[in-house]
Coordinates of C-alpha atoms and ligand atoms in Angstrom, one line a residue:
X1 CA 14.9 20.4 5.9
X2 CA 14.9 20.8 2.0
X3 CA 15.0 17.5 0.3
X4 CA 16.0 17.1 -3.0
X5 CA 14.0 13.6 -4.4
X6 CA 14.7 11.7 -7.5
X7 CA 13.0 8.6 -8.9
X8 CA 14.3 6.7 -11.8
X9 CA 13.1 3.1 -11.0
X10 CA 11.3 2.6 -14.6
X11 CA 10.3 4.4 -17.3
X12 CA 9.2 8.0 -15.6
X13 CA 12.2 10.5 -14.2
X14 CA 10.9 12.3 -11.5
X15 CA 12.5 14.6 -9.6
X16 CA 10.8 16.9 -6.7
X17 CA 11.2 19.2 -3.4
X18 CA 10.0 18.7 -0.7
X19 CA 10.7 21.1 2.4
X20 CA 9.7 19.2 5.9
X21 CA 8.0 22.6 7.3
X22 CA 7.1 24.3 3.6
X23 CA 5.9 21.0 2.0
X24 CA 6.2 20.5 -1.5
X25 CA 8.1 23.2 -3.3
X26 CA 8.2 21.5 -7.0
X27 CA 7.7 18.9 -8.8
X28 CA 8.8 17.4 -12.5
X29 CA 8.1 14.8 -14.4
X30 CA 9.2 13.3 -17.6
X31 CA 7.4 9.9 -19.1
X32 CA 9.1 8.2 -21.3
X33 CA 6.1 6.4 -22.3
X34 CA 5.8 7.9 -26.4
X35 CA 9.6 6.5 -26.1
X36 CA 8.5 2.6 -25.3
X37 CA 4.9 2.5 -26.7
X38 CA 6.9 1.8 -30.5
X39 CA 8.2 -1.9 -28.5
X40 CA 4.6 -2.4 -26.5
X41 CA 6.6 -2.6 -23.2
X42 CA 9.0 -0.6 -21.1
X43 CA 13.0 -1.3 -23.2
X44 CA 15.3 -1.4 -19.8
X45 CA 18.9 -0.1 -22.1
X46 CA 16.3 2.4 -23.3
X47 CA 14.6 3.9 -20.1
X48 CA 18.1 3.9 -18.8
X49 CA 19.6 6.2 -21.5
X50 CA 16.4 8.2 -21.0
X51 CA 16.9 9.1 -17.4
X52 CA 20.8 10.0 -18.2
X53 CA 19.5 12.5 -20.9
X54 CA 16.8 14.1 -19.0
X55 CA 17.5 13.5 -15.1
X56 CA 20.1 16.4 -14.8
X57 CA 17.9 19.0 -16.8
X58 CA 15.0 18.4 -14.6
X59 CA 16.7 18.5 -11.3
X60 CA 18.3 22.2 -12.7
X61 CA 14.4 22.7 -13.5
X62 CA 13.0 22.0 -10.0
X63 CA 15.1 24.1 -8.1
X64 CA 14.5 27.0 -9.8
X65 CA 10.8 26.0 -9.9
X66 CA 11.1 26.4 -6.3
X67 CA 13.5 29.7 -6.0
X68 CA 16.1 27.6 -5.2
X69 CA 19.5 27.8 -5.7
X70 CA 21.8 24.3 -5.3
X71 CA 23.3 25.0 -2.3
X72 CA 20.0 25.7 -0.7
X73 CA 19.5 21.9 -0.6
X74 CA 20.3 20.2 2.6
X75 CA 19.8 16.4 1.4
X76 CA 18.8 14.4 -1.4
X77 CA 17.0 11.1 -1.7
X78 CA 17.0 9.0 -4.5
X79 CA 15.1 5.7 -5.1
X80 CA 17.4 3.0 -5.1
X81 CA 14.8 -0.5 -6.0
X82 CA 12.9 -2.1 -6.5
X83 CA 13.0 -1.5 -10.1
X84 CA 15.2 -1.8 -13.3
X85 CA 18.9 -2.2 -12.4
X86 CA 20.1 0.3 -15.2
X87 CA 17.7 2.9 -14.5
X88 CA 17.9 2.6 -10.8
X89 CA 22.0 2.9 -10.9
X90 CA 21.3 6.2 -12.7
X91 CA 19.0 8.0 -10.4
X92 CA 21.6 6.9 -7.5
X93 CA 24.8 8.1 -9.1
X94 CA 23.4 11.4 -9.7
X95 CA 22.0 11.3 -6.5
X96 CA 24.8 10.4 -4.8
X97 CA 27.4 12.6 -6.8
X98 CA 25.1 15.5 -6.4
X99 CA 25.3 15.0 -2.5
X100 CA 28.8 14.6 -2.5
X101 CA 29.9 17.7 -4.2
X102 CA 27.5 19.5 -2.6
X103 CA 28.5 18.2 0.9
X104 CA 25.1 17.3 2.2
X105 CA 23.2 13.6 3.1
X106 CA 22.0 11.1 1.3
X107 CA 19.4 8.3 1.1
X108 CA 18.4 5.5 -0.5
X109 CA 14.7 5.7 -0.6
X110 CA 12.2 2.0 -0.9
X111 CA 10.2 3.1 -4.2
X112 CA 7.0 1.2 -2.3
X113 CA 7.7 3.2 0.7
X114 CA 7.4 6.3 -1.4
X115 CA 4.3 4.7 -3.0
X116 CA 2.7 4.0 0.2
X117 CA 3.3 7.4 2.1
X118 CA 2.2 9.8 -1.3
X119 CA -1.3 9.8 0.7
X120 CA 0.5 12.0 3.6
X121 CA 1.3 14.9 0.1
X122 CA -2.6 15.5 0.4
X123 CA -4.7 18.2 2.9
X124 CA -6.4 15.5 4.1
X125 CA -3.4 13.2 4.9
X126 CA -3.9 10.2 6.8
X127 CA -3.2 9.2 10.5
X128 CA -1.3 6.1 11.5
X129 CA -2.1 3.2 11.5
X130 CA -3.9 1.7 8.6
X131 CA -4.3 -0.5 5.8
X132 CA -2.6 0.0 2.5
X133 CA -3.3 -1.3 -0.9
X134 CA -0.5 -1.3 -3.1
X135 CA -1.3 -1.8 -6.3
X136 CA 1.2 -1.0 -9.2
X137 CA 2.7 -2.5 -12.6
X138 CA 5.5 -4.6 -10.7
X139 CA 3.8 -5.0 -7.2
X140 CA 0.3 -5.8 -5.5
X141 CA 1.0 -5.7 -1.5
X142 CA -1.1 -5.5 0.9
X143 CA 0.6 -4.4 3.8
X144 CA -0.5 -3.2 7.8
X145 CA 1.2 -0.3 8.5
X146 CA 1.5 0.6 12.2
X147 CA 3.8 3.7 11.9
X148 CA 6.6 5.5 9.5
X149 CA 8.9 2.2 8.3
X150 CA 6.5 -0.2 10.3
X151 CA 5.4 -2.4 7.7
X152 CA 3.9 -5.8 7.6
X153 CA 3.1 -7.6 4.7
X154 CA -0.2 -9.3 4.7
X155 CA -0.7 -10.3 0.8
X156 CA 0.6 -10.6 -2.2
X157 CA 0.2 -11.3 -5.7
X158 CA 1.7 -14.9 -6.5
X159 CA 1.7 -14.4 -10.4
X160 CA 1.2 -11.5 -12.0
X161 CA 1.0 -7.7 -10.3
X162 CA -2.5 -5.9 -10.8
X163 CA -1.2 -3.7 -13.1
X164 CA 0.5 -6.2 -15.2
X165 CA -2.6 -7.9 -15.6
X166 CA -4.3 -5.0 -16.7
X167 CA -1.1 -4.3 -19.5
X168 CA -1.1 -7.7 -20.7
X169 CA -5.3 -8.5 -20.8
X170 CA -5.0 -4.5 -22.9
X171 CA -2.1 -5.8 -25.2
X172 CA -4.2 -8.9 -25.6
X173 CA -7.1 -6.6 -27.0
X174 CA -5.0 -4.8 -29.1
X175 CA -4.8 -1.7 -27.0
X176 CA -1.7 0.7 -26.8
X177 CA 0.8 1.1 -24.6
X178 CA 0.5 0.9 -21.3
X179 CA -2.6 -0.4 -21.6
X180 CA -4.1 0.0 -17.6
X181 CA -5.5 3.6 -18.8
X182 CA -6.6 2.3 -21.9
X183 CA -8.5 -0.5 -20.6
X184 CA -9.9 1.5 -18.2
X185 CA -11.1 3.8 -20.9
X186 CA -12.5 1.4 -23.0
X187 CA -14.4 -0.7 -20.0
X188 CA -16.7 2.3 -19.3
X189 CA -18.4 1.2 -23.0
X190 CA -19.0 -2.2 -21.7
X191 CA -22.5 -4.0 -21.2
X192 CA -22.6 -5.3 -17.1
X193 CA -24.8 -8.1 -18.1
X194 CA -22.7 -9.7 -21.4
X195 CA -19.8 -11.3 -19.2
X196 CA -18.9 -12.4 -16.0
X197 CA -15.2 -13.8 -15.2
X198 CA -14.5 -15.4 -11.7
X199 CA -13.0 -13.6 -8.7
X200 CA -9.7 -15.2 -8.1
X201 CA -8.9 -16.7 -4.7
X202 CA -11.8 -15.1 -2.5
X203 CA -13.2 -18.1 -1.6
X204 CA -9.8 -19.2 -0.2
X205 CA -8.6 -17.8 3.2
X206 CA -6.1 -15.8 3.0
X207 CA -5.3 -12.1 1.4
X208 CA -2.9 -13.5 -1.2
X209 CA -3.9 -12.4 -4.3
X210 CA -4.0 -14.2 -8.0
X211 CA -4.5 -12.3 -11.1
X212 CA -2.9 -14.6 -14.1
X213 CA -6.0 -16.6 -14.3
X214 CA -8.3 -13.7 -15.2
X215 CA -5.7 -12.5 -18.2
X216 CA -6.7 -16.2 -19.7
X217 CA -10.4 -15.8 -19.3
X218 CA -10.1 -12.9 -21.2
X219 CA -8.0 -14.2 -23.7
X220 CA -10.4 -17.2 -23.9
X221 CA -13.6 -14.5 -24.3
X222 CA -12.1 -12.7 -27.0
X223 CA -11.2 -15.8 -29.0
X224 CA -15.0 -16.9 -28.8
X225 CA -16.2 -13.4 -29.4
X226 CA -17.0 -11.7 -32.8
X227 CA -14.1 -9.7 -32.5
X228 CA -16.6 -6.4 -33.1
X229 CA -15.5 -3.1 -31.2
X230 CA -18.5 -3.6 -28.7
X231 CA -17.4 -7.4 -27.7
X232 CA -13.6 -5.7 -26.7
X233 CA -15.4 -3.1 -24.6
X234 CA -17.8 -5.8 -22.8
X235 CA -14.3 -8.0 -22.3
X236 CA -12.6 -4.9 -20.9
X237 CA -15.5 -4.0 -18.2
X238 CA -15.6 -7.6 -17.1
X239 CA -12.1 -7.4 -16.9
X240 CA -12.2 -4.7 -14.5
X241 CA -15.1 -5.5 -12.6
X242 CA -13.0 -8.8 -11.7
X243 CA -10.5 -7.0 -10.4
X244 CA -12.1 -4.2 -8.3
X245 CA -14.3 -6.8 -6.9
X246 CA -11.3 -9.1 -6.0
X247 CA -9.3 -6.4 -4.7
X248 CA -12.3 -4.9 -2.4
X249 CA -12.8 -8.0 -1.0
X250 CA -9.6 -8.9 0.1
X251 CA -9.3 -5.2 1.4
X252 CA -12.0 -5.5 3.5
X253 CA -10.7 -8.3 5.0
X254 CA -7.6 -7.1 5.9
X255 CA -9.2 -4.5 7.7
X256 CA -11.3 -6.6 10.1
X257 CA -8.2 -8.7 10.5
X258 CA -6.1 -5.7 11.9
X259 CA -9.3 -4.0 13.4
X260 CA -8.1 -1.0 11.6
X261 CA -10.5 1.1 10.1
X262 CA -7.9 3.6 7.7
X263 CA -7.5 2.5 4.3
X264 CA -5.0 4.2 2.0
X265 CA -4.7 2.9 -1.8
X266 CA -1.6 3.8 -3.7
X267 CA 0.2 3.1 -7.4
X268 CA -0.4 3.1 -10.8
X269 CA -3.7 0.9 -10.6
X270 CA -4.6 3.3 -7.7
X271 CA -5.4 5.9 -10.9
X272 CA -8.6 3.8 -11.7
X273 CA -11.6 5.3 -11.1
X274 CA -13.8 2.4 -10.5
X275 CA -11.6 1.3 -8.2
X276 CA -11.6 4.6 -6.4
X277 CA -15.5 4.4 -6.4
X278 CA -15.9 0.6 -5.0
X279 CA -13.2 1.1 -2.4
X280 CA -14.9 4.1 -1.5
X281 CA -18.0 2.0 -0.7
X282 CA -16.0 0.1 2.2
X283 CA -17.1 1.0 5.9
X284 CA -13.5 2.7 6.4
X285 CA -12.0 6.2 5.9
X286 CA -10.7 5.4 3.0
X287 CA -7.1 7.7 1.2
X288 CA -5.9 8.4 -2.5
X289 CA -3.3 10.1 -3.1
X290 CA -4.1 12.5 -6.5
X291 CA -3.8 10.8 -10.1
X292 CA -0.1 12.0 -10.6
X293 CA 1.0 10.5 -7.0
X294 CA -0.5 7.5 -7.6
X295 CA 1.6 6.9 -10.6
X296 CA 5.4 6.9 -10.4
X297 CA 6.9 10.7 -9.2
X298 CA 9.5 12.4 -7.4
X299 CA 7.0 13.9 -5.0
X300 CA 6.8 11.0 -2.8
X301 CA 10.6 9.6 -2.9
X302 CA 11.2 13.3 -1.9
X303 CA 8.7 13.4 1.1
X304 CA 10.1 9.7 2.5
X305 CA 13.4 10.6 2.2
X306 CA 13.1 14.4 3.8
X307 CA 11.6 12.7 6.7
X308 CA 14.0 10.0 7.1
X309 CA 16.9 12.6 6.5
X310 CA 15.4 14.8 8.8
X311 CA 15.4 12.1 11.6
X312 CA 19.0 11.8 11.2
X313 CA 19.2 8.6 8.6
X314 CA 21.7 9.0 5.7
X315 CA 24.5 7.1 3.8
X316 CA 28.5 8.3 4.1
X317 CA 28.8 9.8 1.1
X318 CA 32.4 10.9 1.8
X319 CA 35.7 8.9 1.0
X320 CA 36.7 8.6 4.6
X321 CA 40.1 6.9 5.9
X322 CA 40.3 6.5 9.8
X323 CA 43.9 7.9 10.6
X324 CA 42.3 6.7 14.7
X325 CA 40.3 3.7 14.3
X326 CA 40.2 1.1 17.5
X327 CA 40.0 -2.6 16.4
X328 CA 37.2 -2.9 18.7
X329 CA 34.3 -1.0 16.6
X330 CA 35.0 -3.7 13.8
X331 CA 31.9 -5.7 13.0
X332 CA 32.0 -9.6 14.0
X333 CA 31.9 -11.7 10.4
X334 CA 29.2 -13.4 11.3
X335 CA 26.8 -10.6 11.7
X336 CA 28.3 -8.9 8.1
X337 CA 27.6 -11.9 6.3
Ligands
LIG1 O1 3.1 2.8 -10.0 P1 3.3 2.8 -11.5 O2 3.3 4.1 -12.2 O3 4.7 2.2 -11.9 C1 5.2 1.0 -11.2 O4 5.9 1.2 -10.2 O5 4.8 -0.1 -11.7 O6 2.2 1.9 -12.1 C2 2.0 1.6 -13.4 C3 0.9 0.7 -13.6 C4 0.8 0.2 -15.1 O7 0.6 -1.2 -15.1 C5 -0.5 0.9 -15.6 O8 -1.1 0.3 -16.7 C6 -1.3 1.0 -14.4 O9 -0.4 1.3 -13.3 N1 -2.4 2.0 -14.4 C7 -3.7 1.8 -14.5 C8 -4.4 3.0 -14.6 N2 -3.4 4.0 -14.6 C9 -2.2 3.4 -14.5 N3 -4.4 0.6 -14.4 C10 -5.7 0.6 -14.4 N4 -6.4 1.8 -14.5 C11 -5.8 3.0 -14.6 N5 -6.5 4.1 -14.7
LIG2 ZN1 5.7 2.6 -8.9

């Protein structure tokens, strides 16, 4: 089945291909990031008028990047939240207008799920069940995944997402927009032995996770520092060293609490490369999906949908009166509301 797969959920339109017995036909992206850097944060009204100007060109782009013509499609899946409300509504309209005139499925797509199963886009994809790290600018979940839609969530953040942490401790330093990469950057000029900030909540039981604490340690540091070039970098590695540690930990708990021994890591923060090379360290297979799949992209809202699609999910996307309807398929009140 050839998929058609748009995300629009914040400030990145993605739209992809994916065929369930080709794979990935194409794959475009457009950041809006240049766009929002001038504000220091992601504008919602603004990444909304974004994916309305570039969405449609892009989704003429891909199929012709894969040989396709329109019609070819057999289904389209569009991610429908979490995420901005504005920029969501625009990746479903098209999605769903698309669909219609084209006379093919539809289906709203869970922008983690898509997250979570970009490891299966890789050669080396991995086998059910395992652990998954989800670790992105809105969301840091860990969650035991027994099979396709199985998910349970065994952690969260209770304040602030990883990746949020990372945006706000980089903003903090004076770093641009978003600041994770930055950070990152800047953390591999840092002296290990000048700092050392605490690692949140691994003392207490539990795979919850904490990460507005550390932003105020390092708020705290740079306000005692001397402000030099060198104290910033030292700042950023502690920073990061916090968090890898923190989120290694808790990782390898969840895996001797499931007895699972699969790891996949996915999302924006899934992009840092110390974090790569500490998770990598953990006695379990471990999965990443490629840089530009860990970050938003169409790629994975594609693959999730084509296999839901493909197993026979979809949404009615056709006005449809019931000239023969029996009162007896109607839905009891109490179980609609
Ligand atoms: O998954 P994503 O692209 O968008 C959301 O769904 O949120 O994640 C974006 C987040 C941002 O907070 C960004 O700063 C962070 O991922 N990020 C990184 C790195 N690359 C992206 N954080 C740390 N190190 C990186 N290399
Ligand atoms: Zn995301």
């Amino acid at each position: 089945m050839i998929v058609l797969g748009i995300e629009s959920s914040c400030d990145e339109t993605g739209v992809a291909i994916y065929d369930t017995e080709a794979g990935l036909l194409s794959d475009k992206l457009y950041s809006q990031v240049a766009m929002h850097a001038e504000y220091g944060g992601v504008v919602p009204e603004l990444a909304s008028r974004d994916h309305i100007r570039k969405l449609l060109p892009l989704v003429r782009e891909s199929v012709s990047e894969a040989g396709l013509s329109m019609e070819q499609l057999e289904g389209i899946a569009y991610t429908s939240g979490p995420g901005l409300i504005g920029a969501l509504m625009v990746g479903a309209s098209v999605g769903r207008t698309l669909a219609w005139g084209l006379g093919i499925p539809a289906l709203a797509v869970h922008h983690m799920e898509g997250h979570l199963l970009a490891p299966m886009l890789e050669d080396n994809a991995p086998e059910f069940p395992f652990v998954a790290l989800l670790v992105s600018g809105g969301h840091t979940l860990l969650v035991e995944v027994k099979g396709f839609g199985e998910y349970v969530i065994l952690g969260e953040s209770l304040d602030d997402a990883v990746g949020e942490a990372f945006d706000k401790t980089a903003k903090m330093l004076g770093l641009s927009y978003p600041g994770g990469p930055e950070l990152a950057k800047l953390a591999e000029q840092g002296n290990p032995s000048e700092i050392k900030f605490p690692r949140p909540m691994v003392n207490r039981p539990g795979l919850d996770f904490s990460f507005s604490g550390l932003k105020t340690s390092a708020l705290h540091a740079w306000q005692k520092s001397s402000g030099t070039e060198e104290a910033k970098a030292d700042i950023a590695y502690a920073f990061q060293e916090a968090v890898v540690e923190t989120l290694a930990i808790k990782c390898e708990r969840a895996l001797t609490q499931t007895g699972f021994d699969r790891l996949i890591i996915a999302g924006g923060v899934g992009a840092n490369k110390r974090l790569r090379e500490r998770l990598n360290e953990l006695k379990a297979e471990v999965f990443f999906p490629r840089q530009q799949f860990c970050t938003d992209n169409g790629a994975m809202i594609a693959y999730a949908g084509a296999l839901r699609l493909a197993a026979g999910q979809f949404e009615p996307t056709t006005i449809s009166p019931q000239p023969r309807w029996s009162l007896e398929t109607l839905t009891p009140l109490k179980q609609a509301v």
